[in-house]
Amino acid sequence: MPMQPCGQPEKLSYMGPYEKIIRSYFDACSEGEDTDISAHFSNYATIFDTNHPPVVGKPEIGVFWLKIRSKWQNAKWFVHRVVEDGETAAIEWAMTGDSQGASFVIYGSEHYEFKDGLIFEIRQYWTFDPGNLGGGLINYPYGESGRLEGDSID
């Protein structure tokens, strides 16, 4: 059964400082240049991931996301929920894209560490199955009203 995108949630009036950075970073990953993406990171930032080796360094991170966006035919990223605590944040997100003419949605979670107002570290948790694109929690009702908040992926 294909995963259904989430509906448009009610917008919250308060957005913490790190949520603003994360949402701007996701917008840059979806539409920006490598320098737009890397502007959100400290010089020695690292992205750790469950599906690929770490990406280390501000410029390398920008180039990496341009490659991913191109590989998945104009992939777009959406933030659904953000929780901040001190210099850290955790999010739930979705990525949409196309592969060989088929659309897909992948859901995941990330944990952020910030230093001096920039992203210092991201730990990304999601599952990639090249034989079955799309993914998320097994049997989680993603399309149900009120389940995920943030940007709609419709």
mmCIF file of N, CA, C and O in Angstrom, residues 16-100:
data_model
loop_
_atom_site.group_PDB
_atom_site.id
_atom_site.type_symbol
_atom_site.label_atom_id
_atom_site.label_comp_id
_atom_site.label_asym_id
_atom_site.label_seq_id
_atom_site.Cartn_x
_atom_site.Cartn_y
_atom_site.Cartn_z
ATOM 1 N N GLY A 16 10.791 28.550 17.346
ATOM 2 C CA GLY A 16 12.045 28.779 18.052
ATOM 3 C C GLY A 16 13.182 29.102 17.092
ATOM 4 O O GLY A 16 13.073 28.903 15.876
ATOM 5 N N PRO A 17 14.307 29.580 17.623
ATOM 6 C CA PRO A 17 15.419 29.987 16.759
ATOM 7 C C PRO A 17 16.013 28.846 15.940
ATOM 8 O O PRO A 17 16.386 29.045 14.788
ATOM 9 N N TYR A 18 16.068 27.659 16.498
ATOM 10 C CA TYR A 18 16.641 26.549 15.745
ATOM 11 C C TYR A 18 15.658 25.997 14.725
ATOM 12 O O TYR A 18 16.058 25.532 13.656
ATOM 13 N N GLU A 19 14.375 26.054 15.025
ATOM 14 C CA GLU A 19 13.379 25.648 14.040
ATOM 15 C C GLU A 19 13.491 26.526 12.793
ATOM 16 O O GLU A 19 13.397 26.026 11.667
ATOM 17 N N LYS A 20 13.696 27.817 12.974
ATOM 18 C CA LYS A 20 13.860 28.722 11.826
ATOM 19 C C LYS A 20 15.056 28.303 10.976
ATOM 20 O O LYS A 20 14.981 28.285 9.747
ATOM 21 N N ILE A 21 16.160 27.957 11.629
ATOM 22 C CA ILE A 21 17.362 27.529 10.895
ATOM 23 C C ILE A 21 17.081 26.225 10.151
ATOM 24 O O ILE A 21 17.433 26.078 8.970
ATOM 25 N N ILE A 22 16.448 25.273 10.822
ATOM 26 C CA ILE A 22 16.169 23.974 10.208
ATOM 27 C C ILE A 22 15.239 24.133 9.005
ATOM 28 O O ILE A 22 15.471 23.565 7.935
ATOM 29 N N ARG A 23 14.187 24.921 9.157
ATOM 30 C CA ARG A 23 13.253 25.108 8.033
ATOM 31 C C ARG A 23 13.937 25.823 6.862
ATOM 32 O O ARG A 23 13.722 25.477 5.701
ATOM 33 N N SER A 24 14.789 26.780 7.167
ATOM 34 C CA SER A 24 15.542 27.464 6.114
ATOM 35 C C SER A 24 16.498 26.487 5.419
ATOM 36 O O SER A 24 16.641 26.497 4.186
ATOM 37 N N TYR A 25 17.140 25.638 6.178
ATOM 38 C CA TYR A 25 18.028 24.601 5.638
ATOM 39 C C TYR A 25 17.246 23.653 4.719
ATOM 40 O O TYR A 25 17.681 23.349 3.609
ATOM 41 N N PHE A 26 16.075 23.206 5.141
ATOM 42 C CA PHE A 26 15.262 22.314 4.307
ATOM 43 C C PHE A 26 14.827 23.011 3.022
ATOM 44 O O PHE A 26 14.811 22.395 1.956
ATOM 45 N N ASP A 27 14.465 24.293 3.107
ATOM 46 C CA ASP A 27 14.124 25.054 1.902
ATOM 47 C C ASP A 27 15.323 25.112 0.951
ATOM 48 O O ASP A 27 15.175 24.953 -0.262
ATOM 49 N N ALA A 28 16.515 25.341 1.511
ATOM 50 C CA ALA A 28 17.728 25.403 0.686
ATOM 51 C C ALA A 28 18.013 24.047 0.044
ATOM 52 O O ALA A 28 18.405 23.982 -1.124
ATOM 53 N N CYS A 29 17.819 22.954 0.791
ATOM 54 C CA CYS A 29 18.030 21.625 0.220
ATOM 55 C C CYS A 29 17.071 21.375 -0.943
ATOM 56 O O CYS A 29 17.439 20.754 -1.930
ATOM 57 N N SER A 30 15.850 21.890 -0.832
ATOM 58 C CA SER A 30 14.834 21.671 -1.858
ATOM 59 C C SER A 30 15.000 22.571 -3.073
ATOM 60 O O SER A 30 14.678 22.172 -4.188
ATOM 61 N N GLU A 31 15.500 23.807 -2.870
ATOM 62 C CA GLU A 31 15.493 24.788 -3.957
ATOM 63 C C GLU A 31 16.811 25.536 -4.158
ATOM 64 O O GLU A 31 16.988 26.180 -5.182
ATOM 65 N N GLY A 32 17.708 25.522 -3.165
ATOM 66 C CA GLY A 32 18.869 26.398 -3.189
ATOM 67 C C GLY A 32 20.097 25.825 -3.874
ATOM 68 O O GLY A 32 20.109 24.688 -4.351
ATOM 69 N N GLU A 33 21.136 26.647 -3.886
ATOM 70 C CA GLU A 33 22.447 26.244 -4.393
ATOM 71 C C GLU A 33 23.256 25.642 -3.250
ATOM 72 O O GLU A 33 22.868 25.739 -2.078
ATOM 73 N N ASP A 34 24.415 25.069 -3.574
ATOM 74 C CA ASP A 34 25.239 24.454 -2.527
ATOM 75 C C ASP A 34 25.637 25.456 -1.449
ATOM 76 O O ASP A 34 25.654 25.126 -0.258
ATOM 77 N N THR A 35 25.897 26.704 -1.819
ATOM 78 C CA THR A 35 26.288 27.717 -0.837
ATOM 79 C C THR A 35 25.102 28.113 0.055
ATOM 80 O O THR A 35 25.305 28.462 1.220
ATOM 81 N N ASP A 36 23.879 28.061 -0.479
ATOM 82 C CA ASP A 36 22.685 28.331 0.332
ATOM 83 C C ASP A 36 22.534 27.258 1.415
ATOM 84 O O ASP A 36 22.193 27.553 2.560
ATOM 85 N N ILE A 37 22.800 26.020 1.033
ATOM 86 C CA ILE A 37 22.705 24.900 1.976
ATOM 87 C C ILE A 37 23.816 25.000 3.021
ATOM 88 O O ILE A 37 23.563 24.968 4.228
ATOM 89 N N SER A 38 25.042 25.149 2.568
ATOM 90 C CA SER A 38 26.185 25.134 3.490
ATOM 91 C C SER A 38 26.202 26.330 4.427
ATOM 92 O O SER A 38 26.809 26.269 5.499
ATOM 93 N N ALA A 39 25.501 27.408 4.099
ATOM 94 C CA ALA A 39 25.454 28.595 4.964
ATOM 95 C C ALA A 39 24.839 28.292 6.331
ATOM 96 O O ALA A 39 25.042 29.046 7.277
ATOM 97 N N HIS A 40 24.124 27.190 6.466
ATOM 98 C CA HIS A 40 23.478 26.818 7.722
ATOM 99 C C HIS A 40 24.413 26.051 8.664
ATOM 100 O O HIS A 40 24.032 25.759 9.797
ATOM 101 N N PHE A 41 25.623 25.735 8.204
ATOM 102 C CA PHE A 41 26.520 24.845 8.939
ATOM 103 C C PHE A 41 27.795 25.527 9.407
ATOM 104 O O PHE A 41 28.304 26.431 8.748
ATOM 105 N N SER A 42 28.323 25.034 10.535
ATOM 106 C CA SER A 42 29.645 25.474 10.981
ATOM 107 C C SER A 42 30.693 24.820 10.074
ATOM 108 O O SER A 42 30.398 23.852 9.353
ATOM 109 N N ASN A 43 31.919 25.325 10.112
ATOM 110 C CA ASN A 43 32.964 24.850 9.199
ATOM 111 C C ASN A 43 33.229 23.354 9.282
ATOM 112 O O ASN A 43 33.501 22.716 8.281
ATOM 113 N N TYR A 44 33.179 22.791 10.490
ATOM 114 C CA TYR A 44 33.527 21.374 10.669
ATOM 115 C C TYR A 44 32.303 20.522 10.981
ATOM 116 O O TYR A 44 32.403 19.501 11.657
ATOM 117 N N ALA A 45 31.169 20.932 10.464
ATOM 118 C CA ALA A 45 29.922 20.202 10.698
ATOM 119 C C ALA A 45 29.995 18.801 10.098
ATOM 120 O O ALA A 45 30.733 18.548 9.136
ATOM 121 N N THR A 46 29.189 17.909 10.683
ATOM 122 C CA THR A 46 29.119 16.529 10.203
ATOM 123 C C THR A 46 27.663 16.095 10.165
ATOM 124 O O THR A 46 26.897 16.382 11.081
ATOM 125 N N ILE A 47 27.305 15.381 9.099
ATOM 126 C CA ILE A 47 26.005 14.718 9.017
ATOM 127 C C ILE A 47 26.261 13.216 9.089
ATOM 128 O O ILE A 47 26.957 12.652 8.238
ATOM 129 N N PHE A 48 25.719 12.591 10.129
ATOM 130 C CA PHE A 48 25.758 11.134 10.284
ATOM 131 C C PHE A 48 24.426 10.585 9.814
ATOM 132 O O PHE A 48 23.382 11.207 10.013
ATOM 133 N N ASP A 49 24.440 9.407 9.187
ATOM 134 C CA ASP A 49 23.236 8.871 8.566
ATOM 135 C C ASP A 49 23.217 7.349 8.686
ATOM 136 O O ASP A 49 24.278 6.722 8.727
ATOM 137 N N THR A 50 22.034 6.780 8.717
ATOM 138 C CA THR A 50 21.900 5.325 8.787
ATOM 139 C C THR A 50 22.094 4.640 7.435
ATOM 140 O O THR A 50 22.117 3.410 7.373
ATOM 141 N N ASN A 51 22.241 5.422 6.349
ATOM 142 C CA ASN A 51 22.309 4.835 5.006
ATOM 143 C C ASN A 51 23.568 5.163 4.214
ATOM 144 O O ASN A 51 23.759 4.612 3.138
ATOM 145 N N HIS A 52 24.412 6.055 4.710
ATOM 146 C CA HIS A 52 25.630 6.406 3.980
ATOM 147 C C HIS A 52 26.687 6.903 4.966
ATOM 148 O O HIS A 52 26.357 7.264 6.097
ATOM 149 N N PRO A 53 27.947 6.923 4.536
ATOM 150 C CA PRO A 53 29.018 7.410 5.423
ATOM 151 C C PRO A 53 28.805 8.877 5.800
ATOM 152 O O PRO A 53 28.077 9.604 5.111
ATOM 153 N N PRO A 54 29.435 9.323 6.883
ATOM 154 C CA PRO A 54 29.291 10.728 7.286
ATOM 155 C C PRO A 54 29.714 11.695 6.181
ATOM 156 O O PRO A 54 30.613 11.419 5.396
ATOM 157 N N VAL A 55 29.028 12.833 6.143
ATOM 158 C CA VAL A 55 29.403 13.929 5.255
ATOM 159 C C VAL A 55 30.010 14.989 6.170
ATOM 160 O O VAL A 55 29.350 15.468 7.093
ATOM 161 N N VAL A 56 31.272 15.335 5.919
ATOM 162 C CA VAL A 56 32.017 16.203 6.832
ATOM 163 C C VAL A 56 32.446 17.473 6.115
ATOM 164 O O VAL A 56 33.021 17.416 5.027
ATOM 165 N N GLY A 57 32.153 18.618 6.732
ATOM 166 C CA GLY A 57 32.610 19.903 6.213
ATOM 167 C C GLY A 57 31.507 20.702 5.562
ATOM 168 O O GLY A 57 30.649 20.171 4.844
ATOM 169 N N LYS A 58 31.526 21.987 5.832
ATOM 170 C CA LYS A 58 30.510 22.919 5.341
ATOM 171 C C LYS A 58 30.325 22.858 3.816
ATOM 172 O O LYS A 58 29.216 22.643 3.337
ATOM 173 N N PRO A 59 31.382 23.025 3.000
ATOM 174 C CA PRO A 59 31.163 22.993 1.541
ATOM 175 C C PRO A 59 30.742 21.615 1.040
ATOM 176 O O PRO A 59 29.919 21.508 0.127
ATOM 177 N N GLU A 60 31.282 20.561 1.655
ATOM 178 C CA GLU A 60 30.952 19.199 1.228
ATOM 179 C C GLU A 60 29.472 18.893 1.450
ATOM 180 O O GLU A 60 28.844 18.191 0.645
ATOM 181 N N ILE A 61 28.903 19.436 2.528
ATOM 182 C CA ILE A 61 27.489 19.207 2.812
ATOM 183 C C ILE A 61 26.617 19.849 1.734
ATOM 184 O O ILE A 61 25.662 19.231 1.249
ATOM 185 N N GLY A 62 26.925 21.058 1.320
ATOM 186 C CA GLY A 62 26.157 21.710 0.265
ATOM 187 C C GLY A 62 26.193 20.929 -1.040
ATOM 188 O O GLY A 62 25.156 20.703 -1.685
ATOM 189 N N VAL A 63 27.368 20.493 -1.440
ATOM 190 C CA VAL A 63 27.525 19.721 -2.683
ATOM 191 C C VAL A 63 26.787 18.391 -2.575
ATOM 192 O O VAL A 63 26.124 17.950 -3.526
ATOM 193 N N PHE A 64 26.879 17.739 -1.417
ATOM 194 C CA PHE A 64 26.211 16.457 -1.202
ATOM 195 C C PHE A 64 24.706 16.564 -1.472
ATOM 196 O O PHE A 64 24.131 15.752 -2.200
ATOM 197 N N TRP A 65 24.042 17.598 -0.903
ATOM 198 C CA TRP A 65 22.594 17.706 -1.057
ATOM 199 C C TRP A 65 22.192 18.040 -2.487
ATOM 200 O O TRP A 65 21.129 17.599 -2.945
ATOM 201 N N LEU A 66 23.011 18.763 -3.211
ATOM 202 C CA LEU A 66 22.695 18.996 -4.630
ATOM 203 C C LEU A 66 22.715 17.684 -5.409
ATOM 204 O O LEU A 66 21.872 17.453 -6.283
ATOM 205 N N LYS A 67 23.670 16.817 -5.090
ATOM 206 C CA LYS A 67 23.740 15.506 -5.751
ATOM 207 C C LYS A 67 22.515 14.662 -5.430
ATOM 208 O O LYS A 67 21.955 14.005 -6.309
ATOM 209 N N ILE A 68 22.096 14.681 -4.166
ATOM 210 C CA ILE A 68 20.916 13.902 -3.768
ATOM 211 C C ILE A 68 19.668 14.424 -4.473
ATOM 212 O O ILE A 68 18.862 13.651 -5.005
ATOM 213 N N ARG A 69 19.512 15.740 -4.495
ATOM 214 C CA ARG A 69 18.333 16.338 -5.143
ATOM 215 C C ARG A 69 18.288 15.958 -6.624
ATOM 216 O O ARG A 69 17.234 15.628 -7.165
ATOM 217 N N SER A 70 19.421 15.977 -7.283
ATOM 218 C CA SER A 70 19.491 15.619 -8.698
ATOM 219 C C SER A 70 19.223 14.128 -8.908
ATOM 220 O O SER A 70 18.483 13.742 -9.814
ATOM 221 N N LYS A 71 19.803 13.291 -8.057
ATOM 222 C CA LYS A 71 19.637 11.835 -8.175
ATOM 223 C C LYS A 71 18.170 11.432 -8.073
ATOM 224 O O LYS A 71 17.722 10.553 -8.787
ATOM 225 N N TRP A 72 17.432 12.067 -7.162
ATOM 226 C CA TRP A 72 16.031 11.704 -6.941
ATOM 227 C C TRP A 72 15.098 12.665 -7.662
ATOM 228 O O TRP A 72 14.005 12.945 -7.193
ATOM 229 N N GLN A 73 15.509 13.160 -8.799
ATOM 230 C CA GLN A 73 14.690 13.969 -9.699
ATOM 231 C C GLN A 73 13.900 15.043 -8.945
ATOM 232 O O GLN A 73 12.709 14.929 -8.728
ATOM 233 N N ASN A 74 14.672 16.076 -8.551
ATOM 234 C CA ASN A 74 14.085 17.246 -7.891
ATOM 235 C C ASN A 74 13.421 16.915 -6.556
ATOM 236 O O ASN A 74 12.314 17.350 -6.269
ATOM 237 N N ALA A 75 14.134 16.160 -5.765
ATOM 238 C CA ALA A 75 13.645 15.820 -4.423
ATOM 239 C C ALA A 75 13.346 17.095 -3.637
ATOM 240 O O ALA A 75 13.980 18.128 -3.824
ATOM 241 N N LYS A 76 12.366 17.000 -2.759
ATOM 242 C CA LYS A 76 11.987 18.105 -1.875
ATOM 243 C C LYS A 76 11.851 17.557 -0.465
ATOM 244 O O LYS A 76 11.404 16.437 -0.258
ATOM 245 N N TRP A 77 12.234 18.402 0.506
ATOM 246 C CA TRP A 77 12.197 18.011 1.912
ATOM 247 C C TRP A 77 11.213 18.883 2.667
ATOM 248 O O TRP A 77 11.087 20.082 2.389
ATOM 249 N N PHE A 78 10.519 18.284 3.635
ATOM 250 C CA PHE A 78 9.478 18.961 4.407
ATOM 251 C C PHE A 78 9.666 18.660 5.890
ATOM 252 O O PHE A 78 9.829 17.502 6.268
ATOM 253 N N VAL A 79 9.592 19.687 6.713
ATOM 254 C CA VAL A 79 9.665 19.531 8.168
ATOM 255 C C VAL A 79 8.243 19.368 8.688
ATOM 256 O O VAL A 79 7.366 20.173 8.374
ATOM 257 N N HIS A 80 8.016 18.339 9.498
ATOM 258 C CA HIS A 80 6.690 18.126 10.078
ATOM 259 C C HIS A 80 6.612 18.536 11.537
ATOM 260 O O HIS A 80 5.602 19.063 11.966
ATOM 261 N N ARG A 81 7.652 18.273 12.307
ATOM 262 C CA ARG A 81 7.603 18.568 13.734
ATOM 263 C C ARG A 81 9.013 18.879 14.213
ATOM 264 O O ARG A 81 9.964 18.243 13.799
ATOM 265 N N VAL A 82 9.114 19.883 15.111
ATOM 266 C CA VAL A 82 10.404 20.265 15.685
ATOM 267 C C VAL A 82 10.250 20.382 17.198
ATOM 268 O O VAL A 82 9.291 20.976 17.677
ATOM 269 N N VAL A 83 11.213 19.828 17.928
ATOM 270 C CA VAL A 83 11.288 19.976 19.379
ATOM 271 C C VAL A 83 12.682 20.506 19.683
ATOM 272 O O VAL A 83 13.674 19.923 19.242
ATOM 273 N N GLU A 84 12.745 21.623 20.401
ATOM 274 C CA GLU A 84 14.031 22.236 20.761
ATOM 275 C C GLU A 84 14.276 22.109 22.254
ATOM 276 O O GLU A 84 13.344 22.178 23.046
ATOM 277 N N ASP A 85 15.553 21.967 22.620
ATOM 278 C CA ASP A 85 15.953 21.946 24.021
ATOM 279 C C ASP A 85 17.402 22.414 24.099
ATOM 280 O O ASP A 85 18.300 21.705 23.637
ATOM 281 N N GLY A 86 17.624 23.589 24.647
ATOM 282 C CA GLY A 86 18.983 24.123 24.729
ATOM 283 C C GLY A 86 19.573 24.303 23.343
ATOM 284 O O GLY A 86 18.971 24.929 22.480
ATOM 285 N N GLU A 87 20.730 23.715 23.129
ATOM 286 C CA GLU A 87 21.443 23.818 21.848
ATOM 287 C C GLU A 87 21.152 22.621 20.935
ATOM 288 O O GLU A 87 21.951 22.309 20.043
ATOM 289 N N THR A 88 20.020 21.934 21.172
ATOM 290 C CA THR A 88 19.673 20.757 20.376
ATOM 291 C C THR A 88 18.256 20.870 19.848
ATOM 292 O O THR A 88 17.440 21.631 20.358
ATOM 293 N N ALA A 89 17.967 20.079 18.833
ATOM 294 C CA ALA A 89 16.609 19.982 18.294
ATOM 295 C C ALA A 89 16.435 18.588 17.698
ATOM 296 O O ALA A 89 17.404 17.940 17.286
ATOM 297 N N ALA A 90 15.188 18.140 17.661
ATOM 298 C CA ALA A 90 14.833 16.886 17.007
ATOM 299 C C ALA A 90 13.673 17.181 16.073
ATOM 300 O O ALA A 90 12.807 18.001 16.390
ATOM 301 N N ILE A 91 13.672 16.541 14.925
ATOM 302 C CA ILE A 91 12.602 16.790 13.951
ATOM 303 C C ILE A 91 12.094 15.475 13.355
ATOM 304 O O ILE A 91 12.784 14.459 13.379
ATOM 305 N N GLU A 92 10.869 15.545 12.826
ATOM 306 C CA GLU A 92 10.341 14.528 11.933
ATOM 307 C C GLU A 92 10.188 15.197 10.577
ATOM 308 O O GLU A 92 9.797 16.363 10.506
ATOM 309 N N TRP A 93 10.510 14.488 9.514
ATOM 310 C CA TRP A 93 10.523 15.084 8.184
ATOM 311 C C TRP A 93 10.032 14.085 7.143
ATOM 312 O O TRP A 93 9.880 12.900 7.414
ATOM 313 N N ALA A 94 9.838 14.615 5.930
ATOM 314 C CA ALA A 94 9.511 13.783 4.767
ATOM 315 C C ALA A 94 10.310 14.289 3.572
ATOM 316 O O ALA A 94 10.639 15.473 3.486
ATOM 317 N N MET A 95 10.631 13.375 2.682
ATOM 318 C CA MET A 95 11.265 13.718 1.407
ATOM 319 C C MET A 95 10.401 13.124 0.306
ATOM 320 O O MET A 95 9.993 11.965 0.389
ATOM 321 N N THR A 96 10.107 13.927 -0.709
ATOM 322 C CA THR A 96 9.398 13.434 -1.882
ATOM 323 C C THR A 96 10.356 13.461 -3.057
ATOM 324 O O THR A 96 11.321 14.221 -3.072
ATOM 325 N N GLY A 97 10.083 12.645 -4.041
ATOM 326 C CA GLY A 97 10.899 12.630 -5.243
ATOM 327 C C GLY A 97 10.328 11.667 -6.257
ATOM 328 O O GLY A 97 9.260 11.084 -6.039
ATOM 329 N N ASP A 98 11.056 11.511 -7.347
ATOM 330 C CA ASP A 98 10.676 10.578 -8.400
ATOM 331 C C ASP A 98 11.888 9.740 -8.757
ATOM 332 O O ASP A 98 13.011 10.238 -8.776
ATOM 333 N N SER A 99 11.635 8.486 -9.032
ATOM 334 C CA SER A 99 12.674 7.585 -9.493
ATOM 335 C C SER A 99 12.096 6.704 -10.584
ATOM 336 O O SER A 99 11.098 6.014 -10.353
ATOM 337 N N GLN A 100 12.669 6.773 -11.759
ATOM 338 C CA GLN A 100 12.237 5.985 -12.902
ATOM 339 C C GLN A 100 10.738 6.130 -13.146
ATOM 340 O O GLN A 100 10.040 5.170 -13.389
#
